JSON list of C-alpha atoms in Angstrom, two decimals:
[
{"chain": "A", "resi": 1, "resn": "UNK", "atom": "CA", "xyz": [72.48, 101.92, 23.18]},
{"chain": "A", "resi": 2, "resn": "UNK", "atom": "CA", "xyz": [71.38, 101.66, 19.21]},
{"chain": "A", "resi": 3, "resn": "UNK", "atom": "CA", "xyz": [73.11, 99.52, 16.97]},
{"chain": "A", "resi": 4, "resn": "UNK", "atom": "CA", "xyz": [76.45, 100.84, 15.20]},
{"chain": "A", "resi": 5, "resn": "UNK", "atom": "CA", "xyz": [79.37, 99.93, 13.52]},
{"chain": "A", "resi": 6, "resn": "UNK", "atom": "CA", "xyz": [82.89, 101.23, 13.58]},
{"chain": "A", "resi": 7, "resn": "UNK", "atom": "CA", "xyz": [82.42, 103.70, 11.04]},
{"chain": "A", "resi": 8, "resn": "UNK", "atom": "CA", "xyz": [79.08, 105.13, 12.45]},
{"chain": "A", "resi": 9, "resn": "UNK", "atom": "CA", "xyz": [79.25, 108.30, 14.72]},
{"chain": "A", "resi": 10, "resn": "UNK", "atom": "CA", "xyz": [76.43, 108.97, 16.76]},
{"chain": "A", "resi": 11, "resn": "UNK", "atom": "CA", "xyz": [75.81, 112.66, 16.53]},
{"chain": "A", "resi": 12, "resn": "UNK", "atom": "CA", "xyz": [72.86, 113.32, 19.04]},
{"chain": "A", "resi": 13, "resn": "UNK", "atom": "CA", "xyz": [72.25, 111.09, 21.98]},
{"chain": "A", "resi": 14, "resn": "UNK", "atom": "CA", "xyz": [68.58, 110.90, 23.51]},
{"chain": "A", "resi": 15, "resn": "UNK", "atom": "CA", "xyz": [69.61, 114.35, 25.79]},
{"chain": "A", "resi": 16, "resn": "UNK", "atom": "CA", "xyz": [70.46, 116.11, 22.61]},
{"chain": "A", "resi": 17, "resn": "UNK", "atom": "CA", "xyz": [67.55, 115.40, 20.89]},
{"chain": "A", "resi": 18, "resn": "UNK", "atom": "CA", "xyz": [65.92, 116.62, 24.04]},
{"chain": "A", "resi": 19, "resn": "UNK", "atom": "CA", "xyz": [67.85, 119.67, 24.08]},
{"chain": "A", "resi": 20, "resn": "UNK", "atom": "CA", "xyz": [68.21, 120.12, 19.99]},
{"chain": "A", "resi": 21, "resn": "UNK", "atom": "CA", "xyz": [63.91, 120.38, 20.44]},
{"chain": "A", "resi": 22, "resn": "UNK", "atom": "CA", "xyz": [63.90, 122.08, 23.49]},
{"chain": "A", "resi": 23, "resn": "UNK", "atom": "CA", "xyz": [65.80, 124.87, 22.10]},
{"chain": "A", "resi": 24, "resn": "UNK", "atom": "CA", "xyz": [63.89, 124.89, 18.53]},
{"chain": "A", "resi": 25, "resn": "UNK", "atom": "CA", "xyz": [60.59, 124.98, 20.80]},
{"chain": "A", "resi": 26, "resn": "UNK", "atom": "CA", "xyz": [61.81, 127.77, 22.46]},
{"chain": "A", "resi": 27, "resn": "UNK", "atom": "CA", "xyz": [62.91, 129.46, 18.99]},
{"chain": "A", "resi": 28, "resn": "UNK", "atom": "CA", "xyz": [59.51, 129.25, 17.47]},
{"chain": "A", "resi": 29, "resn": "UNK", "atom": "CA", "xyz": [57.25, 130.44, 20.54]},
{"chain": "A", "resi": 30, "resn": "UNK", "atom": "CA", "xyz": [59.98, 133.64, 20.18]},
{"chain": "A", "resi": 31, "resn": "UNK", "atom": "CA", "xyz": [59.58, 134.04, 16.35]},
{"chain": "A", "resi": 32, "resn": "UNK", "atom": "CA", "xyz": [55.69, 134.00, 16.78]},
{"chain": "A", "resi": 33, "resn": "UNK", "atom": "CA", "xyz": [55.33, 135.68, 19.48]},
{"chain": "A", "resi": 34, "resn": "UNK", "atom": "CA", "xyz": [54.06, 133.04, 21.32]},
{"chain": "A", "resi": 35, "resn": "UNK", "atom": "CA", "xyz": [51.66, 130.25, 19.89]},
{"chain": "A", "resi": 36, "resn": "UNK", "atom": "CA", "xyz": [48.33, 131.59, 19.04]},
{"chain": "A", "resi": 37, "resn": "UNK", "atom": "CA", "xyz": [47.12, 130.42, 15.74]},
{"chain": "A", "resi": 38, "resn": "UNK", "atom": "CA", "xyz": [50.28, 127.89, 15.53]},
{"chain": "A", "resi": 39, "resn": "UNK", "atom": "CA", "xyz": [50.03, 124.40, 14.28]},
{"chain": "A", "resi": 40, "resn": "UNK", "atom": "CA", "xyz": [52.45, 121.75, 13.58]},
{"chain": "A", "resi": 41, "resn": "UNK", "atom": "CA", "xyz": [52.52, 119.21, 11.33]},
{"chain": "A", "resi": 42, "resn": "UNK", "atom": "CA", "xyz": [54.92, 116.06, 10.81]},
{"chain": "A", "resi": 43, "resn": "UNK", "atom": "CA", "xyz": [56.06, 114.95, 7.42]},
{"chain": "A", "resi": 44, "resn": "UNK", "atom": "CA", "xyz": [55.44, 110.71, 7.75]},
{"chain": "A", "resi": 45, "resn": "UNK", "atom": "CA", "xyz": [57.33, 109.28, 9.29]},
{"chain": "A", "resi": 46, "resn": "UNK", "atom": "CA", "xyz": [59.85, 110.55, 11.38]},
{"chain": "A", "resi": 47, "resn": "UNK", "atom": "CA", "xyz": [58.33, 113.97, 11.54]},
{"chain": "A", "resi": 48, "resn": "UNK", "atom": "CA", "xyz": [55.31, 113.65, 13.43]},
{"chain": "A", "resi": 49, "resn": "UNK", "atom": "CA", "xyz": [56.89, 111.97, 16.65]},
{"chain": "A", "resi": 50, "resn": "UNK", "atom": "CA", "xyz": [58.96, 114.90, 16.20]},
{"chain": "A", "resi": 51, "resn": "UNK", "atom": "CA", "xyz": [56.33, 117.75, 15.75]},
{"chain": "A", "resi": 52, "resn": "UNK", "atom": "CA", "xyz": [54.31, 115.73, 18.94]},
{"chain": "A", "resi": 53, "resn": "UNK", "atom": "CA", "xyz": [57.51, 116.24, 21.12]},
{"chain": "A", "resi": 54, "resn": "UNK", "atom": "CA", "xyz": [57.88, 119.87, 20.22]},
{"chain": "A", "resi": 55, "resn": "UNK", "atom": "CA", "xyz": [54.05, 120.58, 20.45]},
{"chain": "A", "resi": 56, "resn": "UNK", "atom": "CA", "xyz": [54.09, 119.14, 23.97]},
{"chain": "A", "resi": 57, "resn": "UNK", "atom": "CA", "xyz": [57.65, 120.71, 24.85]},
{"chain": "A", "resi": 58, "resn": "UNK", "atom": "CA", "xyz": [55.35, 124.16, 23.67]},
{"chain": "A", "resi": 59, "resn": "UNK", "atom": "CA", "xyz": [52.57, 123.17, 25.76]},
{"chain": "A", "resi": 60, "resn": "UNK", "atom": "CA", "xyz": [55.16, 123.10, 28.49]},
{"chain": "A", "resi": 61, "resn": "UNK", "atom": "CA", "xyz": [56.71, 126.25, 28.51]},
{"chain": "A", "resi": 62, "resn": "UNK", "atom": "CA", "xyz": [53.29, 128.20, 27.50]},
{"chain": "A", "resi": 63, "resn": "UNK", "atom": "CA", "xyz": [50.58, 126.90, 29.05]},
{"chain": "A", "resi": 64, "resn": "UNK", "atom": "CA", "xyz": [48.85, 126.16, 25.92]},
{"chain": "A", "resi": 65, "resn": "UNK", "atom": "CA", "xyz": [48.32, 122.76, 23.83]},
{"chain": "A", "resi": 66, "resn": "UNK", "atom": "CA", "xyz": [49.45, 123.53, 20.14]},
{"chain": "A", "resi": 67, "resn": "UNK", "atom": "CA", "xyz": [47.67, 121.36, 17.54]},
{"chain": "A", "resi": 68, "resn": "UNK", "atom": "CA", "xyz": [49.71, 118.74, 16.04]},
{"chain": "A", "resi": 69, "resn": "UNK", "atom": "CA", "xyz": [48.80, 117.38, 11.94]},
{"chain": "A", "resi": 70, "resn": "UNK", "atom": "CA", "xyz": [50.33, 114.84, 10.38]},
{"chain": "A", "resi": 71, "resn": "UNK", "atom": "CA", "xyz": [51.10, 115.00, 6.67]},
{"chain": "A", "resi": 72, "resn": "UNK", "atom": "CA", "xyz": [51.65, 112.09, 3.86]},
{"chain": "A", "resi": 73, "resn": "UNK", "atom": "CA", "xyz": [53.59, 113.67, 1.01]},
{"chain": "A", "resi": 74, "resn": "UNK", "atom": "CA", "xyz": [53.78, 109.92, -1.30]},
{"chain": "A", "resi": 75, "resn": "UNK", "atom": "CA", "xyz": [51.90, 111.44, -4.12]},
{"chain": "A", "resi": 76, "resn": "UNK", "atom": "CA", "xyz": [53.45, 114.54, -4.00]},
{"chain": "A", "resi": 77, "resn": "UNK", "atom": "CA", "xyz": [57.04, 113.37, -4.18]},
{"chain": "A", "resi": 78, "resn": "UNK", "atom": "CA", "xyz": [58.80, 113.40, -8.34]},
{"chain": "A", "resi": 79, "resn": "UNK", "atom": "CA", "xyz": [60.49, 110.14, -7.81]},
{"chain": "A", "resi": 80, "resn": "UNK", "atom": "CA", "xyz": [56.58, 108.79, -7.04]},
{"chain": "A", "resi": 81, "resn": "UNK", "atom": "CA", "xyz": [57.59, 106.18, -10.00]},
{"chain": "A", "resi": 82, "resn": "UNK", "atom": "CA", "xyz": [60.52, 105.35, -8.96]},
{"chain": "A", "resi": 83, "resn": "UNK", "atom": "CA", "xyz": [59.31, 104.27, -5.52]},
{"chain": "A", "resi": 84, "resn": "UNK", "atom": "CA", "xyz": [56.90, 101.51, -6.17]},
{"chain": "A", "resi": 85, "resn": "UNK", "atom": "CA", "xyz": [54.50, 100.88, -8.60]},
{"chain": "A", "resi": 86, "resn": "UNK", "atom": "CA", "xyz": [51.47, 100.49, -6.05]},
{"chain": "A", "resi": 87, "resn": "UNK", "atom": "CA", "xyz": [53.17, 103.40, -3.62]},
{"chain": "A", "resi": 88, "resn": "UNK", "atom": "CA", "xyz": [51.48, 103.00, 0.19]},
{"chain": "A", "resi": 89, "resn": "UNK", "atom": "CA", "xyz": [49.78, 105.94, 0.86]},
{"chain": "A", "resi": 90, "resn": "UNK", "atom": "CA", "xyz": [49.44, 106.52, 4.84]},
{"chain": "A", "resi": 91, "resn": "UNK", "atom": "CA", "xyz": [46.63, 108.99, 6.45]},
{"chain": "A", "resi": 92, "resn": "UNK", "atom": "CA", "xyz": [47.02, 113.04, 6.71]},
{"chain": "A", "resi": 93, "resn": "UNK", "atom": "CA", "xyz": [45.48, 114.32, 9.63]},
{"chain": "A", "resi": 94, "resn": "UNK", "atom": "CA", "xyz": [44.72, 118.15, 10.09]},
{"chain": "A", "resi": 95, "resn": "UNK", "atom": "CA", "xyz": [42.70, 119.49, 12.85]},
{"chain": "A", "resi": 96, "resn": "UNK", "atom": "CA", "xyz": [40.70, 122.32, 12.08]},
{"chain": "A", "resi": 97, "resn": "UNK", "atom": "CA", "xyz": [41.77, 122.85, 8.72]},
{"chain": "A", "resi": 98, "resn": "UNK", "atom": "CA", "xyz": [44.74, 125.22, 8.05]},
{"chain": "A", "resi": 99, "resn": "UNK", "atom": "CA", "xyz": [43.43, 128.39, 6.73]},
{"chain": "A", "resi": 100, "resn": "UNK", "atom": "CA", "xyz": [45.26, 131.23, 8.12]},
{"chain": "A", "resi": 101, "resn": "UNK", "atom": "CA", "xyz": [47.28, 129.24, 10.65]},
{"chain": "A", "resi": 102, "resn": "UNK", "atom": "CA", "xyz": [50.65, 129.55, 10.63]},
{"chain": "A", "resi": 103, "resn": "UNK", "atom": "CA", "xyz": [51.70, 126.32, 9.76]},
{"chain": "A", "resi": 104, "resn": "UNK", "atom": "CA", "xyz": [55.37, 124.51, 11.02]},
{"chain": "A", "resi": 105, "resn": "UNK", "atom": "CA", "xyz": [56.66, 121.65, 8.99]},
{"chain": "A", "resi": 106, "resn": "UNK", "atom": "CA", "xyz": [58.70, 119.27, 11.41]},
{"chain": "A", "resi": 107, "resn": "UNK", "atom": "CA", "xyz": [60.85, 116.67, 9.66]},
{"chain": "A", "resi": 108, "resn": "UNK", "atom": "CA", "xyz": [63.82, 114.71, 10.97]},
{"chain": "A", "resi": 109, "resn": "UNK", "atom": "CA", "xyz": [66.31, 115.83, 8.19]},
{"chain": "A", "resi": 110, "resn": "UNK", "atom": "CA", "xyz": [66.88, 117.93, 5.54]},
{"chain": "A", "resi": 111, "resn": "UNK", "atom": "CA", "xyz": [69.20, 117.26, 2.57]},
{"chain": "A", "resi": 112, "resn": "UNK", "atom": "CA", "xyz": [67.98, 118.46, -1.36]},
{"chain": "A", "resi": 113, "resn": "UNK", "atom": "CA", "xyz": [64.65, 119.73, -0.58]},
{"chain": "A", "resi": 114, "resn": "UNK", "atom": "CA", "xyz": [62.96, 117.93, -2.45]},
{"chain": "A", "resi": 115, "resn": "UNK", "atom": "CA", "xyz": [60.79, 116.39, 0.85]},
{"chain": "A", "resi": 116, "resn": "UNK", "atom": "CA", "xyz": [59.89, 119.81, 2.32]},
{"chain": "A", "resi": 117, "resn": "UNK", "atom": "CA", "xyz": [58.64, 120.97, -1.72]},
{"chain": "A", "resi": 118, "resn": "UNK", "atom": "CA", "xyz": [56.32, 118.25, -1.89]},
{"chain": "A", "resi": 119, "resn": "UNK", "atom": "CA", "xyz": [55.22, 119.21, 1.80]},
{"chain": "A", "resi": 120, "resn": "UNK", "atom": "CA", "xyz": [54.72, 122.56, 0.97]},
{"chain": "A", "resi": 121, "resn": "UNK", "atom": "CA", "xyz": [52.57, 121.87, -2.32]},
{"chain": "A", "resi": 122, "resn": "UNK", "atom": "CA", "xyz": [50.50, 119.04, -0.19]},
{"chain": "A", "resi": 123, "resn": "UNK", "atom": "CA", "xyz": [49.88, 121.87, 2.66]},
{"chain": "A", "resi": 124, "resn": "UNK", "atom": "CA", "xyz": [48.61, 124.30, -0.31]},
{"chain": "A", "resi": 125, "resn": "UNK", "atom": "CA", "xyz": [46.08, 121.83, -1.42]},
{"chain": "A", "resi": 126, "resn": "UNK", "atom": "CA", "xyz": [44.96, 121.45, 2.01]},
{"chain": "A", "resi": 127, "resn": "UNK", "atom": "CA", "xyz": [43.84, 125.12, 2.45]},
{"chain": "A", "resi": 128, "resn": "UNK", "atom": "CA", "xyz": [45.91, 128.94, 2.34]},
{"chain": "A", "resi": 129, "resn": "UNK", "atom": "CA", "xyz": [47.74, 129.22, 5.52]},
{"chain": "A", "resi": 130, "resn": "UNK", "atom": "CA", "xyz": [48.79, 132.46, 6.85]},
{"chain": "A", "resi": 131, "resn": "UNK", "atom": "CA", "xyz": [52.35, 131.02, 6.76]},
{"chain": "A", "resi": 132, "resn": "UNK", "atom": "CA", "xyz": [54.34, 128.05, 6.57]},
{"chain": "A", "resi": 133, "resn": "UNK", "atom": "CA", "xyz": [57.76, 127.59, 8.35]},
{"chain": "A", "resi": 134, "resn": "UNK", "atom": "CA", "xyz": [60.37, 124.70, 8.31]},
{"chain": "A", "resi": 135, "resn": "UNK", "atom": "CA", "xyz": [61.71, 123.06, 11.51]},
{"chain": "A", "resi": 136, "resn": "UNK", "atom": "CA", "xyz": [64.37, 119.71, 11.33]},
{"chain": "A", "resi": 137, "resn": "UNK", "atom": "CA", "xyz": [66.14, 118.00, 13.50]},
{"chain": "A", "resi": 138, "resn": "UNK", "atom": "CA", "xyz": [69.32, 118.06, 11.56]},
{"chain": "A", "resi": 139, "resn": "UNK", "atom": "CA", "xyz": [70.53, 120.10, 7.95]},
{"chain": "A", "resi": 140, "resn": "UNK", "atom": "CA", "xyz": [72.41, 117.91, 6.32]},
{"chain": "A", "resi": 141, "resn": "UNK", "atom": "CA", "xyz": [73.16, 120.18, 3.36]},
{"chain": "A", "resi": 142, "resn": "UNK", "atom": "CA", "xyz": [73.43, 119.30, 0.05]},
{"chain": "A", "resi": 143, "resn": "UNK", "atom": "CA", "xyz": [70.31, 121.05, -1.92]},
{"chain": "A", "resi": 144, "resn": "UNK", "atom": "CA", "xyz": [68.72, 120.88, -5.25]},
{"chain": "A", "resi": 145, "resn": "UNK", "atom": "CA", "xyz": [66.28, 123.35, -4.46]},
{"chain": "A", "resi": 146, "resn": "UNK", "atom": "CA", "xyz": [66.20, 126.29, -3.16]},
{"chain": "A", "resi": 147, "resn": "UNK", "atom": "CA", "xyz": [64.57, 125.11, 0.48]},
{"chain": "A", "resi": 148, "resn": "UNK", "atom": "CA", "xyz": [66.00, 126.91, 3.68]},
{"chain": "A", "resi": 149, "resn": "UNK", "atom": "CA", "xyz": [64.59, 125.73, 7.35]},
{"chain": "A", "resi": 150, "resn": "UNK", "atom": "CA", "xyz": [63.75, 128.13, 10.04]},
{"chain": "A", "resi": 151, "resn": "UNK", "atom": "CA", "xyz": [64.84, 125.79, 12.90]},
{"chain": "A", "resi": 152, "resn": "UNK", "atom": "CA", "xyz": [67.15, 123.77, 12.79]},
{"chain": "A", "resi": 153, "resn": "UNK", "atom": "CA", "xyz": [68.64, 121.08, 15.61]},
{"chain": "A", "resi": 154, "resn": "UNK", "atom": "CA", "xyz": [71.84, 120.30, 14.52]},
{"chain": "A", "resi": 155, "resn": "UNK", "atom": "CA", "xyz": [73.48, 121.37, 11.56]},
{"chain": "A", "resi": 156, "resn": "UNK", "atom": "CA", "xyz": [75.89, 118.32, 9.97]},
{"chain": "A", "resi": 157, "resn": "UNK", "atom": "CA", "xyz": [78.28, 118.74, 6.86]},
{"chain": "A", "resi": 158, "resn": "UNK", "atom": "CA", "xyz": [78.22, 115.85, 5.23]},
{"chain": "A", "resi": 159, "resn": "UNK", "atom": "CA", "xyz": [79.28, 113.60, 2.01]},
{"chain": "A", "resi": 160, "resn": "UNK", "atom": "CA", "xyz": [76.75, 112.65, -0.84]},
{"chain": "A", "resi": 161, "resn": "UNK", "atom": "CA", "xyz": [77.79, 109.13, 0.57]},
{"chain": "A", "resi": 162, "resn": "UNK", "atom": "CA", "xyz": [77.18, 109.88, 3.81]},
{"chain": "A", "resi": 163, "resn": "UNK", "atom": "CA", "xyz": [73.64, 108.34, 5.88]},
{"chain": "A", "resi": 164, "resn": "UNK", "atom": "CA", "xyz": [72.38, 110.43, 8.23]},
{"chain": "A", "resi": 165, "resn": "UNK", "atom": "CA", "xyz": [70.20, 107.92, 10.36]},
{"chain": "A", "resi": 166, "resn": "UNK", "atom": "CA", "xyz": [67.44, 109.65, 13.11]},
{"chain": "A", "resi": 167, "resn": "UNK", "atom": "CA", "xyz": [66.02, 106.88, 15.05]},
{"chain": "A", "resi": 168, "resn": "UNK", "atom": "CA", "xyz": [63.17, 107.78, 17.69]},
{"chain": "A", "resi": 169, "resn": "UNK", "atom": "CA", "xyz": [61.94, 105.53, 20.29]},
{"chain": "A", "resi": 170, "resn": "UNK", "atom": "CA", "xyz": [58.09, 105.97, 18.89]},
{"chain": "A", "resi": 171, "resn": "UNK", "atom": "CA", "xyz": [59.51, 104.35, 15.65]},
{"chain": "A", "resi": 172, "resn": "UNK", "atom": "CA", "xyz": [62.29, 102.64, 16.13]},
{"chain": "A", "resi": 173, "resn": "UNK", "atom": "CA", "xyz": [62.70, 101.89, 19.78]},
{"chain": "A", "resi": 174, "resn": "UNK", "atom": "CA", "xyz": [65.34, 104.45, 20.52]},
{"chain": "A", "resi": 175, "resn": "UNK", "atom": "CA", "xyz": [66.78, 108.01, 20.47]},
{"chain": "A", "resi": 176, "resn": "UNK", "atom": "CA", "xyz": [69.68, 108.82, 18.12]},
{"chain": "A", "resi": 177, "resn": "UNK", "atom": "CA", "xyz": [71.11, 110.49, 15.47]},
{"chain": "A", "resi": 178, "resn": "UNK", "atom": "CA", "xyz": [74.16, 108.60, 13.55]},
{"chain": "A", "resi": 179, "resn": "UNK", "atom": "CA", "xyz": [75.89, 109.43, 10.75]},
{"chain": "A", "resi": 180, "resn": "UNK", "atom": "CA", "xyz": [76.95, 106.08, 9.09]},
{"chain": "A", "resi": 181, "resn": "UNK", "atom": "CA", "xyz": [80.43, 106.84, 6.49]}
]
């Protein structure tokens, strides 16, 4: 079990995350009438393993592999100057390009909308997809931009003081979503 304090609440455990991703995968397949011309692109850091998991679930359901890309939005952030004098830029990797593809951006938490906005800017620099959708594990509200997710694992109304912490085995050695008060 993950390290938590008395003020932490576990919102999703390993099985809860699996169920949420399975539901999102079914919704993606249904909305897009299958997985033809579909590409999942994970936003670094935790969006990448979530996109990879969704791809495996979709492959299990449909019998067809959905390509997964990796998007680093560091240079597209509007708070870049406050991050670091020399921000660390990691690899962006998109198989086969994005032109005329239906792209599903995948991230762990949707909060202000600024990360998705940055990802949209980065995607447009890579090509011209036929459509862009967004999938998030947790939507916590508090938008600063008119951004919404098409697929949501769990809606969690929060205060600005609370912190949503997503932990995944691939990056954090355990699977859970915790709200820290």
